[in-house]
Short mmCIF file of C-alpha atoms in Angstrom, two decimals:
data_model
loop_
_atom_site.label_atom_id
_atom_site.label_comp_id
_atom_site.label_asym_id
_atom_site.label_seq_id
_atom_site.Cartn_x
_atom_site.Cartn_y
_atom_site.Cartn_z
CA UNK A 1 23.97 38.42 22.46
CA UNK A 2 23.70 37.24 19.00
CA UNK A 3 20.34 36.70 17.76
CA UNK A 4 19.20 32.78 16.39
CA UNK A 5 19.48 32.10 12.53
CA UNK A 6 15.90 32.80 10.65
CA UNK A 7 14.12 29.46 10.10
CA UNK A 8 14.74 27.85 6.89
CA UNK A 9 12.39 25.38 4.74
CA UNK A 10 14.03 22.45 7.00
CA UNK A 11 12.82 23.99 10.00
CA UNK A 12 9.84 24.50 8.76
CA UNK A 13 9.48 20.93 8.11
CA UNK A 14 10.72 19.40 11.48
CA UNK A 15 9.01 21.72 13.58
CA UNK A 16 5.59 21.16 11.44
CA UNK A 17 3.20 19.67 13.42
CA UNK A 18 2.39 16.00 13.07
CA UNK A 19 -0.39 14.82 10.22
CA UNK A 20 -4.42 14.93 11.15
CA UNK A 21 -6.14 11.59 13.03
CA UNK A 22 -3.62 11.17 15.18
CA UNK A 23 -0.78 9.74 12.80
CA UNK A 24 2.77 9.18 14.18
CA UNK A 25 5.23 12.01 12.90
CA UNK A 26 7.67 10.02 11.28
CA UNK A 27 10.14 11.12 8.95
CA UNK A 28 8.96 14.32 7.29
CA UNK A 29 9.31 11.92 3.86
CA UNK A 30 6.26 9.56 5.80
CA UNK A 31 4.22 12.26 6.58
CA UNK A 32 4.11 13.38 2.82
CA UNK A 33 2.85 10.42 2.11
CA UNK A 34 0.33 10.20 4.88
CA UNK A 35 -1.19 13.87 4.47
CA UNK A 36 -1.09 13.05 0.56
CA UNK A 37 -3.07 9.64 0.95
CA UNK A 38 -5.61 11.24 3.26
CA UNK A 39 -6.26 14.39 0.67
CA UNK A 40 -6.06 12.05 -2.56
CA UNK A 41 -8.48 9.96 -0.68
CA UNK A 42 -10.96 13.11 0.48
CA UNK A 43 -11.00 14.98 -2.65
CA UNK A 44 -9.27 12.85 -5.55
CA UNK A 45 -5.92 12.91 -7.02
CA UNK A 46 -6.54 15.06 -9.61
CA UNK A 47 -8.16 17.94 -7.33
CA UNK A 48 -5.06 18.04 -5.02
CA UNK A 49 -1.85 20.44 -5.58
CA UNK A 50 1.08 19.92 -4.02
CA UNK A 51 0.63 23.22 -2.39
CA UNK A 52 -1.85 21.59 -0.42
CA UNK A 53 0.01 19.18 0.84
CA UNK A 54 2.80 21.69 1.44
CA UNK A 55 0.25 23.24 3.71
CA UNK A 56 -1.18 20.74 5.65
CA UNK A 57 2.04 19.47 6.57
CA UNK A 58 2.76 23.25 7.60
CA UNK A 59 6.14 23.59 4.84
CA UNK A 60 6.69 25.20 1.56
CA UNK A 61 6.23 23.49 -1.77
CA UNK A 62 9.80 23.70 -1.99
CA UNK A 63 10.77 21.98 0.96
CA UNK A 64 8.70 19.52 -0.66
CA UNK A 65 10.38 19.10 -3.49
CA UNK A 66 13.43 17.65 -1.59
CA UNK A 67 11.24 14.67 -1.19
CA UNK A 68 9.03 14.35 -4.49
CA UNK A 69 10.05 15.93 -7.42
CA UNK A 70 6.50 15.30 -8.99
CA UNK A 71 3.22 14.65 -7.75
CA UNK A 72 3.45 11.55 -9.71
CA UNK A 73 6.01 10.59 -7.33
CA UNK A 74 4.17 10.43 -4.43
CA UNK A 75 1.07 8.14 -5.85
CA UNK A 76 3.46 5.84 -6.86
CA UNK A 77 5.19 5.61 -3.66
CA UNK A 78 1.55 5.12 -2.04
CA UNK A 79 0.82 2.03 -4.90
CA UNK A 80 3.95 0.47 -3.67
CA UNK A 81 3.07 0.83 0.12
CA UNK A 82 0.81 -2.30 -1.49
CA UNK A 83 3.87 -4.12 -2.47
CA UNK A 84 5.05 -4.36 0.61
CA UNK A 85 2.01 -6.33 2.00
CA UNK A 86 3.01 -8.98 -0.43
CA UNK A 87 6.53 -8.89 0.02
CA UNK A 88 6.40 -9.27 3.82
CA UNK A 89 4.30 -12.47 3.10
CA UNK A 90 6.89 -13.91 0.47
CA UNK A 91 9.63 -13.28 2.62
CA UNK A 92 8.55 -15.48 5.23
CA UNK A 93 7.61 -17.52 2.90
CA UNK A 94 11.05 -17.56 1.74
CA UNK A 95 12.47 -18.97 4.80
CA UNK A 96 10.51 -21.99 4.90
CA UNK A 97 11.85 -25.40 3.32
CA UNK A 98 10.10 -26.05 -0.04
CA UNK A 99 6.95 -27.95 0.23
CA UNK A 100 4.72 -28.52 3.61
CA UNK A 101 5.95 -26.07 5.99
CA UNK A 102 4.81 -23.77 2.81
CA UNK A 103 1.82 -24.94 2.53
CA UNK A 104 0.73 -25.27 6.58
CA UNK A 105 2.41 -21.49 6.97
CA UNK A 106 -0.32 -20.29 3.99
CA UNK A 107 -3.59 -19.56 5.99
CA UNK A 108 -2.00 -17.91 8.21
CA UNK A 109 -0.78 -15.98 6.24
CA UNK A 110 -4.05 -15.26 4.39
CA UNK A 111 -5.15 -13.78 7.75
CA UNK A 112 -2.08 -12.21 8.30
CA UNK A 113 -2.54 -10.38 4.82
CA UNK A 114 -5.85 -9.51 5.55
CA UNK A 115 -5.66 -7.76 8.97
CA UNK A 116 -2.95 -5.79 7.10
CA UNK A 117 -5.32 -4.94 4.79
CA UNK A 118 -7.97 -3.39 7.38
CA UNK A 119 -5.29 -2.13 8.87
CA UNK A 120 -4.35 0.01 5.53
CA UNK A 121 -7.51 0.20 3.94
CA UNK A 122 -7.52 4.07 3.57
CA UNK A 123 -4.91 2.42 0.72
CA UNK A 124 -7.36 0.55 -0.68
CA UNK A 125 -9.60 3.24 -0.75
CA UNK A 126 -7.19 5.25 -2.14
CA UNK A 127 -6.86 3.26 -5.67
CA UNK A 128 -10.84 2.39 -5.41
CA UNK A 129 -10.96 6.25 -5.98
CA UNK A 130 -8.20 7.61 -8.08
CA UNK A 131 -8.99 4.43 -10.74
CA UNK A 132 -7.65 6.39 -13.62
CA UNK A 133 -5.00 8.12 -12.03
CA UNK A 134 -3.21 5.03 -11.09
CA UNK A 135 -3.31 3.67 -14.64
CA UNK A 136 -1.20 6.36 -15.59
CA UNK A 137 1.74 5.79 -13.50
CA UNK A 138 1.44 1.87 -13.46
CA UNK A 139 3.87 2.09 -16.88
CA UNK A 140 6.75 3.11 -14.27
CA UNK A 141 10.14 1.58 -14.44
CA UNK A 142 10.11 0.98 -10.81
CA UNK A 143 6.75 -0.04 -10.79
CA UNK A 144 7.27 -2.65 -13.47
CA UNK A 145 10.42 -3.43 -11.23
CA UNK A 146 8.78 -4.19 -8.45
CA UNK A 147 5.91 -5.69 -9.93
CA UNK A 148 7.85 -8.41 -12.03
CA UNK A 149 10.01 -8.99 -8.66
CA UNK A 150 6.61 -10.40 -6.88
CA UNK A 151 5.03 -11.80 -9.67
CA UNK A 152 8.18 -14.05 -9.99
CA UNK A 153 8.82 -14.53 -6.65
CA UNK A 154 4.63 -15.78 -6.39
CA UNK A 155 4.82 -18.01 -9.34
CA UNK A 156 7.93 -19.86 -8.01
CA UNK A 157 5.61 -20.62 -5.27
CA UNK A 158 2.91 -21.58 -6.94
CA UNK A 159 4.45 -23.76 -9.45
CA UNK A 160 6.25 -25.41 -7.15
CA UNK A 161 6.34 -29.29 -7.72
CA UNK A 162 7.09 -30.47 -4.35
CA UNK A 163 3.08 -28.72 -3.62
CA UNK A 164 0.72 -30.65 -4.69
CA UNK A 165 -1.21 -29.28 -7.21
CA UNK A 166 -4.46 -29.86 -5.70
CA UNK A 167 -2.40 -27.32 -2.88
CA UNK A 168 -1.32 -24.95 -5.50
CA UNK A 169 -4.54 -24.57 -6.78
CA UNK A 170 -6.10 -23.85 -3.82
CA UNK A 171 -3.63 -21.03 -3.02
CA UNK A 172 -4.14 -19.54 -6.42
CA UNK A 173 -7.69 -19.06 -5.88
CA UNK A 174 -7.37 -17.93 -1.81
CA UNK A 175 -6.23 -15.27 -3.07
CA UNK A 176 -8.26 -14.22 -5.41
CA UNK A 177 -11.19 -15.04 -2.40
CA UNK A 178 -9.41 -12.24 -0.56
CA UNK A 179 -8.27 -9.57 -3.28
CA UNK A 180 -11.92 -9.80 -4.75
CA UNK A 181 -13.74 -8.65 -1.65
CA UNK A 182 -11.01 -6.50 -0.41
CA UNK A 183 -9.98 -4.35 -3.65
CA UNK A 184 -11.86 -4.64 -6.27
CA UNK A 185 -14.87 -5.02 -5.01
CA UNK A 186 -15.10 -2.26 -2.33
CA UNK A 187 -17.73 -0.27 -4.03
CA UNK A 188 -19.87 -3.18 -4.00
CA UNK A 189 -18.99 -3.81 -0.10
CA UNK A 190 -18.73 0.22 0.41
CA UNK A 191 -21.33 0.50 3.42
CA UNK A 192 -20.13 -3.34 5.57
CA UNK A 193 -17.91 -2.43 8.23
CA UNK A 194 -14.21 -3.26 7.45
CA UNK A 195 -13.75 -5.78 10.25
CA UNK A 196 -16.98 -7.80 9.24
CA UNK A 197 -15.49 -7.82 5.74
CA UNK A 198 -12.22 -8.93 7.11
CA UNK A 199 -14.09 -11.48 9.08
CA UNK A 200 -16.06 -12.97 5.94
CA UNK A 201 -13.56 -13.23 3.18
CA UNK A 202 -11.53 -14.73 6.18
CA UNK A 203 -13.98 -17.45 6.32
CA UNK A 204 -14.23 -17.60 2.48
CA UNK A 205 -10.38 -17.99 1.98
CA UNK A 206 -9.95 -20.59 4.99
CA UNK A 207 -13.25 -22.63 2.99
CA UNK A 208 -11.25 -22.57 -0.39
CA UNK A 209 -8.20 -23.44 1.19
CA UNK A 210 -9.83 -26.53 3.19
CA UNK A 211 -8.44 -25.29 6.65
#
């Protein structure tokens, strides 16, 4: 009888046992990212190897180099987990008729944006604590990419003249009611429980918005 093939790196990888708190396995390229959020987020960016993420994930650091390249790599494809919170909101947006239906489909989407943000806050959390390693991938191609895709995509909204601008003023400044709270002020909010949080700049964004 012949005897099974030695396990390679890929083995390794699917057979690895799925990320700590009870995260769904994924694709092995998911769970990167979710063992690399949660030990950028313990210990800091700067104080975690790539080995050690090869290790919690139960792989070698060359297996994990089939997926990221560079540890650089992998923060940046955490920032833009971030994107996608916004995008998901302007694409449904997107496929309402100018004006109204825009305007009556924005608090809801407010709260919408918001329980995604308790939902990801370890994200959050993430860039509250690796400040300075996240301005040093921000001058990224893709990044700047992205980044000019929503920011035009947002001010096409917002300048919008079939809104009224008493609207589009309003929407400007719900969401700075809900970033404030929510990102860059989390060291000021760092011991309120997320939901209350949630539940307050909720109430703050729906009182600048007049719903």
């Amino acid at each position: 009888m012949s005897q099974p093939a030695p396990a390679t790196d890929a083995d390794s990888v699917d057979s690895a046992p799925p990320p700590r708190r009870g995260r769904p396995r994924g694709s092995t390229r998911e769970r990167i990212l979710d063992i690399a959020l949660e030990l950028f987020t313990e210990q800091g960016y700067e104080k975690t190897s790539l080995r050690e993420i090869a290790d919690r994930l139960g792989t070698t650091k060359a297996a994990l180099y089939h997926h990221f390249q560079r540890k650089e790599d992998i923060l940046l494809e955490l920032h833009l987990r971030l994107h996608a919170l916004g995008r998901d909101a302007l694409d449904q947006l997107a496929a309402l008729p100018d004006g109204q239906e825009q305007v009556d489909a924005w608090p809801g989407l407010i709260d919408q944006f918001i329980d995604s943000a308790v939902e990801h806050q370890d994200l959050f959390l993430l860039h509250q604590r690796n400040h300075n390693a996240f301005e040093q991938i921000l001058d990224n191609d893709r990044h700047r990419a992205e980044n000019d895709n929503l920011e035009v995509r947002l001010r096409g909204l917002l300048t919008n003249p079939a809104i009224p601008l008493a609207q589009r003023v309003r929407m400007v400044a719900s969401i700075g009611t809900v970033l404030g709270p929510l990102v860059a002020g989390g060291d000021l909010f760092a011991g309120v429980p997320p939901a209350e949080l949630a539940e307050i700049v909720r109430a703050a964004a729906h009182d600048v918005l007049g719903a």
